[in-house]
XYZ file of C-alpha atoms in Angstrom:
211
model
C -5.909 14.635 0.910
C -3.708 11.841 2.255
C -5.622 8.895 3.688
C -4.141 6.024 5.702
C -5.994 2.714 5.881
C -5.047 0.447 8.772
C -5.897 -3.210 8.119
C -5.785 -6.341 10.248
C -2.540 -7.778 8.837
C 0.817 -8.078 10.534
C 2.285 -5.030 12.291
C 5.165 -5.798 14.639
C 6.730 -2.356 15.089
C 4.157 0.324 15.811
C 6.759 3.049 16.281
C 8.081 2.516 12.748
C 4.656 2.779 11.098
C 2.995 5.318 13.374
C 4.664 8.176 11.473
C 2.625 7.366 8.371
C -0.583 7.706 10.344
C 0.444 10.947 12.024
C 1.353 12.440 8.621
C -2.099 11.690 7.181
C -5.191 13.850 6.894
C -7.709 11.064 7.432
C -7.589 7.586 9.016
C -9.725 4.628 7.970
C -9.808 1.616 10.275
C -10.377 -1.456 8.084
C -12.067 -4.362 9.890
C -9.689 -5.684 12.585
C -7.290 -2.796 12.031
C -9.117 -1.190 14.950
C -6.988 -3.292 17.306
C -3.759 -1.869 15.880
C -5.049 1.681 16.186
C -6.210 1.205 19.766
C -2.810 -0.187 20.742
C -1.188 2.879 19.182
C -3.562 5.212 20.997
C -4.876 6.686 17.734
C -8.550 7.273 16.910
C -9.651 6.623 13.317
C -12.034 8.921 11.486
C -14.220 5.974 10.432
C -14.514 2.213 10.862
C -15.290 0.142 7.763
C -15.693 -3.557 6.966
C -17.724 -6.628 7.765
C -15.835 -6.882 11.086
C -15.568 -10.671 10.960
C -11.951 -10.462 12.157
C -12.361 -7.462 14.461
C -12.110 -7.597 18.229
C -15.589 -6.600 19.507
C -14.081 -4.803 22.502
C -11.959 -2.601 20.234
C -14.956 -1.836 18.027
C -17.081 -0.969 21.046
C -14.283 1.263 22.348
C -14.234 3.382 19.195
C -18.002 3.305 18.701
C -18.327 4.554 22.262
C -16.157 7.521 21.276
C -18.552 8.379 18.470
C -16.476 7.057 15.549
C -18.703 6.571 12.483
C -19.189 2.959 11.353
C -19.742 1.627 7.822
C -20.706 -2.026 8.245
C -21.068 -4.456 5.326
C -22.228 -8.084 5.130
C -19.642 -10.863 5.288
C -20.917 -12.228 1.972
C -20.036 -9.508 -0.518
C -18.155 -8.939 -3.776
C -15.386 -6.688 -2.394
C -12.844 -7.233 0.354
C -12.787 -4.776 3.223
C -9.616 -3.252 1.751
C -11.359 -2.564 -1.549
C -14.307 -1.020 0.285
C -11.821 1.281 2.019
C -10.451 2.387 -1.368
C -13.968 3.179 -2.554
C -14.631 5.224 0.576
C -11.297 7.071 0.305
C -12.028 7.943 -3.331
C -15.503 9.133 -2.354
C -13.906 11.390 0.272
C -11.625 12.992 -2.305
C -8.348 11.303 -1.407
C -5.319 11.944 -3.620
C -2.908 9.658 -1.776
C -3.686 6.363 -0.053
C -1.329 4.424 2.237
C -2.202 0.927 3.449
C -0.720 -0.390 6.697
C -1.313 -3.904 7.993
C -2.211 -5.034 4.475
C 0.329 -7.890 4.390
C 0.351 -10.972 6.575
C 0.161 -14.743 6.799
C -2.689 -15.085 4.282
C -0.941 -14.928 0.887
C -4.291 -14.601 -0.901
C -5.191 -11.475 1.044
C -1.664 -10.070 0.758
C -1.545 -10.604 -3.003
C -5.063 -9.256 -3.496
C -4.146 -6.121 -1.552
C -1.039 -5.611 -3.688
C -3.147 -5.983 -6.822
C -5.537 -3.346 -5.465
C -2.751 -0.868 -6.185
C -3.978 -1.215 -9.792
C -7.404 0.050 -8.746
C -5.799 3.009 -7.007
C -3.704 3.707 -10.100
C -6.796 3.578 -12.318
C -8.575 6.012 -9.988
C -5.689 8.467 -10.155
C -4.668 7.839 -6.559
C -1.065 7.651 -5.406
C -1.240 4.291 -3.661
C 1.225 2.390 -1.516
C 1.404 -0.573 0.829
C 3.861 -0.222 3.689
C 5.144 -2.521 6.396
C 8.295 -2.678 8.497
C 10.354 -4.049 5.591
C 8.648 -2.911 2.394
C 7.109 -0.020 0.510
C 5.167 -1.196 -2.547
C 3.992 1.028 -5.392
C 2.540 0.597 -8.881
C 3.332 2.870 -11.835
C 2.308 3.188 -15.483
C 4.385 6.315 -16.166
C 7.709 7.887 -15.194
C 8.495 8.012 -11.476
C 11.202 8.688 -8.906
C 11.885 7.006 -5.564
C 14.278 8.122 -2.848
C 16.935 5.870 -1.398
C 16.152 4.597 2.103
C 18.828 3.093 4.291
C 19.309 -0.619 3.700
C 16.728 -0.806 0.902
C 16.954 -2.417 -2.501
C 14.628 -1.518 -5.354
C 12.847 -4.202 -7.349
C 10.971 -3.450 -10.566
C 8.480 -6.172 -11.466
C 6.293 -6.102 -14.586
C 2.640 -6.911 -13.997
C 1.553 -6.501 -17.614
C 2.712 -8.862 -20.349
C 5.411 -6.376 -21.341
C 6.696 -3.086 -19.984
C 8.551 -1.276 -22.738
C 11.020 1.577 -22.863
C 12.203 1.101 -19.284
C 15.208 3.293 -18.509
C 16.698 4.054 -15.112
C 19.033 6.603 -13.582
C 20.578 6.431 -10.129
C 20.658 2.628 -9.874
C 23.726 0.375 -9.714
C 22.458 -1.821 -12.551
C 20.939 0.566 -15.127
C 18.338 -0.196 -17.751
C 18.315 1.601 -21.090
C 15.135 1.387 -23.162
C 14.621 -2.159 -21.904
C 11.588 -4.374 -22.358
C 10.633 -6.183 -19.158
C 8.504 -9.303 -19.551
C 5.932 -10.727 -17.153
C 7.119 -13.951 -15.519
C 10.798 -13.045 -15.198
C 12.833 -11.873 -12.192
C 15.210 -9.596 -14.089
C 14.362 -6.441 -12.128
C 14.689 -7.831 -8.599
C 17.077 -6.395 -5.973
C 18.693 -3.497 -7.779
C 20.731 -1.102 -5.655
C 20.767 2.656 -5.373
C 23.799 4.442 -6.776
C 22.433 7.881 -5.901
C 19.952 9.321 -3.427
C 17.150 9.211 -5.988
C 16.314 6.633 -8.640
C 14.462 7.807 -11.730
C 12.546 5.352 -13.891
C 10.949 6.061 -17.258
C 8.312 3.858 -18.889
C 6.909 3.974 -22.423
C 4.114 1.419 -21.926
C 2.973 -1.154 -19.396
C 2.771 -1.264 -15.610
C 5.535 -1.849 -13.066
C 5.355 -2.874 -9.451
C 8.111 -1.037 -7.558
C 9.222 -2.476 -4.230
C 11.564 -0.758 -1.792
C 12.605 -3.618 0.486
C 15.017 -4.281 3.316
C 15.826 -7.495 5.190
């Protein structure tokens, strides 16, 4: 099952991101993400969060339509995004896409990116998507398709990522060791329609990004 979580972060182009929602099997509105969904004319399957940043009118709109609510206290040990991951896992999700998970609060944006590790550990195919980026996390071999205008950055998030080899990129790697705290893997370019990356050990953040 493919689940999309819509958060309260920045979304400036609804048309560009709406396709991810329409291609999903289940929609989770995360806190103030209800406002984005209402503007897009899309009903979520559930509402989840502490709702401290949610517009009460948007919440009332969906509650009035019978959308199920999972409300949590403001003072808690998990962010609303992490609660959404827990709920998606409970529902049997296999793939999880986060929209509106990046924004002006760098702490929230970074924490959401690091939650890709939780999704990876749970066996979920996780991603964070906005108008300019698709962000993934991998601990084994993977492939990503070229998208117009995108560059691919490979960023180690463990102390070392060993045995990194690539095919289909302009600047290839061959059994390389990538070290945390360096920018070596940033802004590679596609040489073919698909880039293939192999990993022996460690974890990579993979970012498809366009200006």
